[in-house]
Amino acid sequence: MDSAKGSQAQCESLHTDIESFFQTAPPLKDHFDTSRKLREFIQQNSPTTGNGIGRRIVCVTSGGTTVPLEQRCVRYIDNFSSGHRGAASTEYFLKAGYAVIFLHRRGTCQPYCRSLPEDSLLECLELKEGESSIQVRESYSEDVKGAIRHNHEAIKEGILLKLPFTSIFEYLQILRMVATSMNSLGPYGMFYLAAAVSDFYVPWETMAEHKIQSASGPLDMRLAQVPKMLIMMRKEWAPVAFCISFKLETDTNILLEKADMALKKYKMNMVVANELSTRKEEVIVVANSGRITVRRDKTNSDVENPLIKLIVDRHSTYIEESAKN
Ligand code: PAZ
């Protein structure tokens, strides 16, 4: 087989895998509600509808996807992602004037809540004398006020839409819905794919229905590869959007090589490479124009601050260049 035929065959097989993934995935419970919210959000913020209040729109993905092992799920495979990167980045995108679709794992870190303790309800609140009412502890008062104010303002202004997911099935179905809806934005739309997405999964139709029993001895299970959806993103879902993917490794020796590969293979505009243990200190942004190391500086507590500045800048250039073509 010559190489053109080989790559066409690969492409067809990917299409079949993707179609089969979506056809067999359990349908989203709140499909219609999510689709309505998305439509309204994009309509309201779109710079292309000419209502005069247009903003660029970014979809920030955040947190890890789970891989259920049973249809009536008792057990699942999970990953380390806390959602901190996505939550922090959302805050900086909002500050930069973007409208944000925050596609996040349920229960992970939320925008403006990063400084609150894990058990925030019990830690931040206390009973007042006589136990007739509750109040915020003085030591958390500023953080709680800030979280409530910023969140409410963003939601009220209609510039923050939060969409939750848990499993890989939910995540990819919602991502496809967001991407195809954002296609109308052309270069004004951006994808910032910071979620830690499972590489392997159990296809729904081969999955046990009930809780897997331990009486039959060790568990022997074959996981299928999750089809490479980034290819669909670039080819069909939102081909003109500005697209940033993330690459995480624990072995620094292969990190940049993998990031370069992702940039070319998936035709990303940028790939943000990070290493597990230093991910909050520095990231390396890989683009066709070269590599840039972005570090958390001493006066600023988040690496996401300079990172989002750089990305916004590159996005502006991309929009300008698209207008010339
Ligand atoms: O969610 P978090 O703040 O704990 O970590 C962020 C991250 C490392 C998940 C993100 O920066 C990232 O690299 N996401 C892609 C991971 C991957 O290679 O699949």
XYZ file of C-alpha atoms and ligand atoms in Angstrom:
344
model
C 0.000 0.000 0.000
C 1.481 3.450 -0.879
C 1.703 6.110 1.845
C -1.283 8.204 0.599
C -3.512 5.128 0.621
C -2.115 4.155 4.020
C -2.969 7.502 5.580
C -6.438 7.488 3.981
C -7.053 4.040 5.472
C -5.870 5.326 8.876
C -8.214 8.290 8.572
C -11.176 6.057 7.693
C -10.448 3.754 10.595
C -10.270 6.750 12.970
C -13.635 7.948 11.673
C -15.148 4.527 12.303
C -13.703 4.427 15.847
C -15.027 7.889 16.609
C -18.465 7.152 15.240
C -18.644 3.944 17.178
C -17.518 5.790 20.358
C -20.351 8.298 20.094
C -22.977 5.824 18.920
C -22.381 3.443 21.795
C -21.755 6.027 24.553
C -24.611 6.427 27.057
C -26.527 9.554 25.959
C -26.118 12.724 28.012
C -28.904 13.102 30.561
C -29.187 16.861 30.129
C -28.438 17.063 26.413
C -31.221 19.516 25.541
C -30.621 21.783 28.485
C -26.867 21.936 27.809
C -27.411 22.563 24.136
C -29.862 25.415 24.887
C -27.517 27.025 27.422
C -24.656 26.833 24.940
C -26.654 28.319 22.100
C -27.802 31.241 24.251
C -24.332 31.845 25.672
C -22.674 31.926 22.264
C -25.426 34.044 20.752
C -25.173 36.553 23.590
C -21.383 36.877 23.518
C -20.533 36.270 19.890
C -18.501 39.025 18.226
C -19.939 37.871 14.921
C -23.659 38.463 15.630
C -23.274 42.254 15.523
C -25.133 43.017 18.782
C -22.296 45.348 19.761
C -21.227 43.529 22.940
C -19.210 40.815 21.311
C -16.376 39.073 23.098
C -13.968 36.373 22.156
C -15.089 33.062 23.621
C -12.795 30.412 25.086
C -13.693 26.893 26.114
C -11.464 25.942 29.059
C -11.454 22.232 29.869
C -10.453 21.318 33.384
C -9.952 18.313 35.683
C -9.716 14.630 34.830
C -12.147 12.284 33.114
C -13.107 8.989 34.760
C -13.272 5.619 33.032
C -16.190 3.564 34.395
C -15.597 -0.180 34.760
C -19.263 -1.118 35.123
C -22.373 0.318 33.454
C -24.045 0.636 36.861
C -20.809 2.217 37.931
C -19.347 1.214 41.282
C -15.692 1.378 40.258
C -13.822 3.640 37.886
C -10.299 4.617 36.849
C -9.395 8.211 37.653
C -6.389 10.527 37.423
C -4.563 13.137 39.484
C -5.908 16.350 37.975
C -7.184 18.857 40.553
C -8.641 21.358 38.070
C -6.447 24.113 39.509
C -4.975 25.027 36.103
C -8.403 25.302 34.476
C -9.920 27.325 37.338
C -6.992 29.766 37.519
C -6.879 30.149 33.728
C -10.624 30.859 33.643
C -10.125 33.759 36.057
C -7.363 35.252 33.884
C -9.346 34.818 30.661
C -12.333 36.579 32.238
C -10.019 39.365 33.389
C -8.720 39.671 29.816
C -12.284 40.249 28.570
C -13.123 36.771 27.256
C -16.379 34.923 27.809
C -15.556 31.468 29.187
C -17.192 28.069 28.802
C -15.745 26.200 31.782
C -16.034 22.501 30.955
C -14.971 20.965 34.253
C -14.931 17.751 36.208
C -17.607 17.774 38.917
C -16.162 18.477 42.348
C -12.823 19.903 41.158
C -11.399 23.373 41.729
C -13.694 26.257 40.708
C -12.818 29.768 39.511
C -12.335 32.293 42.353
C -12.512 29.535 44.982
C -8.855 28.531 44.894
C -8.013 30.241 48.164
C -10.850 28.566 50.074
C -10.081 25.464 52.168
C -11.070 22.017 50.884
C -13.805 21.517 53.453
C -14.986 25.087 52.940
C -18.488 24.752 54.370
C -17.288 23.485 57.728
C -14.075 25.510 57.775
C -15.436 28.881 56.714
C -18.745 28.930 58.578
C -19.482 28.993 62.279
C -22.595 28.935 64.414
C -23.545 32.187 66.018
C -24.350 32.401 69.705
C -27.511 30.482 70.492
C -27.043 28.489 67.252
C -29.922 30.381 65.666
C -27.868 31.401 62.640
C -24.477 30.987 60.977
C -21.763 33.417 59.956
C -18.515 33.406 58.014
C -15.446 33.149 60.229
C -13.548 36.425 60.286
C -10.340 34.808 58.925
C -12.124 33.691 55.731
C -14.425 36.637 55.317
C -12.478 38.412 52.507
C -11.900 35.185 50.539
C -15.553 34.146 50.772
C -16.812 37.617 49.805
C -14.413 37.683 46.834
C -15.478 34.220 45.633
C -19.183 35.044 45.834
C -18.833 38.495 44.270
C -16.664 37.395 41.305
C -18.712 34.278 40.565
C -22.054 36.036 40.772
C -20.851 38.948 38.659
C -19.507 36.656 35.918
C -22.673 34.548 35.833
C -24.961 37.619 35.973
C -23.066 39.324 33.161
C -23.468 36.129 31.172
C -19.722 35.700 30.562
C -19.174 32.426 32.452
C -20.941 29.203 31.576
C -20.105 26.194 33.749
C -20.652 22.754 32.229
C -19.794 19.732 34.406
C -18.671 16.239 33.370
C -17.478 13.129 35.157
C -16.782 10.303 32.725
C -14.880 10.217 29.441
C -18.254 9.575 27.731
C -19.778 12.765 29.088
C -16.648 14.833 28.491
C -16.239 13.978 24.815
C -19.930 14.353 24.015
C -20.050 17.803 25.611
C -16.751 18.832 23.997
C -18.112 17.900 20.574
C -21.284 19.882 21.278
C -19.295 22.943 22.399
C -16.886 22.725 19.458
C -19.566 22.438 16.796
C -21.505 25.306 18.424
C -18.389 27.494 18.561
C -17.548 26.848 14.926
C -19.662 29.890 13.975
C -17.163 32.109 15.842
C -14.393 31.360 13.370
C -11.019 32.644 14.668
C -12.653 34.422 17.656
C -13.248 31.056 19.318
C -10.526 29.403 21.352
C -10.043 25.960 22.899
C -7.765 25.696 25.927
C -7.694 21.976 26.568
C -6.186 21.617 30.035
C -8.296 18.635 31.149
C -6.461 15.366 31.805
C -8.367 13.126 29.414
C -8.176 9.341 29.715
C -6.178 7.642 26.960
C -7.825 4.258 27.538
C -11.401 3.228 28.268
C -13.818 0.327 28.394
C -16.256 0.570 25.448
C -19.809 0.751 26.755
C -21.009 -2.319 24.869
C -18.234 -4.532 26.266
C -18.603 -3.228 29.825
C -20.064 -5.397 32.598
C -23.540 -4.206 33.540
C -23.346 -5.050 37.234
C -20.659 -4.691 39.863
C -17.687 -6.883 38.929
C -17.439 -9.801 41.370
C -14.192 -10.622 43.126
C -15.028 -14.299 43.743
C -13.822 -15.293 40.266
C -10.206 -14.283 41.035
C -7.933 -11.600 39.573
C -9.462 -9.089 37.208
C -8.334 -9.373 33.619
C -9.557 -6.457 31.586
C -8.651 -5.053 28.176
C -8.901 -1.304 27.688
C -9.427 0.209 24.254
C -7.681 3.371 23.132
C -9.785 6.525 23.266
C -10.002 7.754 19.636
C -7.923 10.889 18.978
C -10.637 13.522 19.035
C -8.221 16.423 18.479
C -8.050 15.369 14.848
C -11.835 15.778 14.584
C -11.620 19.121 16.308
C -9.250 20.434 13.630
C -10.866 18.734 10.673
C -14.583 18.954 11.346
C -15.820 20.387 14.613
C -14.134 23.807 14.711
C -11.346 23.949 12.132
C -10.713 27.720 12.320
C -10.747 28.114 16.110
C -7.497 28.903 17.933
C -6.580 25.639 19.563
C -4.255 24.971 22.494
C -3.677 21.499 23.849
C -1.684 20.439 26.895
C 0.896 17.719 27.232
C 1.803 16.310 30.618
C 4.659 13.884 31.222
C 6.622 12.689 34.222
C 9.752 11.997 32.154
C 11.235 15.369 31.125
C 13.294 13.704 28.411
C 10.252 12.929 26.300
C 8.063 15.932 27.174
C 9.152 18.315 24.424
C 9.372 15.616 21.803
C 5.753 14.633 22.559
C 4.642 18.278 22.564
C 6.285 18.875 19.154
C 4.558 15.785 17.831
C 1.142 16.943 19.112
C 1.666 20.371 17.520
C 2.240 18.831 14.100
C -0.015 15.786 14.207
C -3.073 17.601 15.558
C -2.283 20.952 13.898
C -2.543 22.822 17.179
C -1.784 26.544 17.340
C 0.082 25.975 20.590
C 0.904 23.076 22.874
C 1.580 23.767 26.548
C 4.069 21.232 27.874
C 4.336 20.620 31.601
C 5.917 18.180 33.974
C 3.876 16.730 36.840
C 5.991 17.925 39.759
C 6.778 21.429 38.429
C 3.498 22.197 36.660
C 2.600 25.036 39.024
C 6.024 26.669 38.604
C 6.686 26.560 34.878
C 5.328 25.445 31.517
C 6.872 25.446 28.064
C 4.750 26.804 25.270
C 5.498 25.110 21.964
C 4.371 26.787 18.737
C 5.476 26.824 15.102
C 7.409 30.011 15.830
C 9.460 28.309 18.586
C 9.400 27.499 22.299
C 8.876 29.856 25.204
C 9.329 28.968 28.855
C 6.757 30.652 31.074
C 7.548 30.821 34.792
C 5.638 31.891 37.829
C 7.346 35.084 38.946
C 8.012 36.031 42.531
C 5.591 38.923 42.682
C 2.886 36.825 41.076
C 1.591 33.627 42.529
C 0.254 31.931 39.377
C 2.037 30.673 36.282
C -1.348 31.046 34.541
C -1.096 34.854 34.717
C 1.860 35.236 32.274
C 0.657 32.170 30.345
C -2.765 33.642 29.567
C -1.174 37.014 28.663
C 0.992 35.250 26.095
C -1.927 33.240 24.730
C -4.224 36.260 24.439
C -1.494 38.081 22.564
C -1.012 35.197 20.118
C -4.759 34.865 19.690
C -4.969 38.565 18.706
C -2.298 38.035 16.053
C -4.158 34.969 14.799
C -7.413 36.946 14.464
C -5.610 39.757 12.609
C -3.964 37.318 10.243
C -7.206 35.471 9.597
C -8.849 38.763 8.617
C -6.175 39.320 5.926
C -6.735 35.931 4.313
O -5.556 20.060 37.025
P -4.195 20.365 37.588
O -4.016 21.829 37.843
O -3.898 19.521 38.800
O -3.119 19.926 36.483
C -3.124 20.531 35.212
C -2.740 19.518 34.138
C -1.362 18.974 34.437
C -3.767 18.381 34.115
C -2.716 20.260 32.760
O -1.784 21.263 32.786
C -2.376 19.293 31.616
O -1.244 19.089 31.277
N -3.391 18.656 30.998
C -3.200 17.669 29.956
C -2.773 16.359 30.548
C -2.501 15.309 29.488
O -1.377 15.206 28.945
O -3.437 14.585 29.202
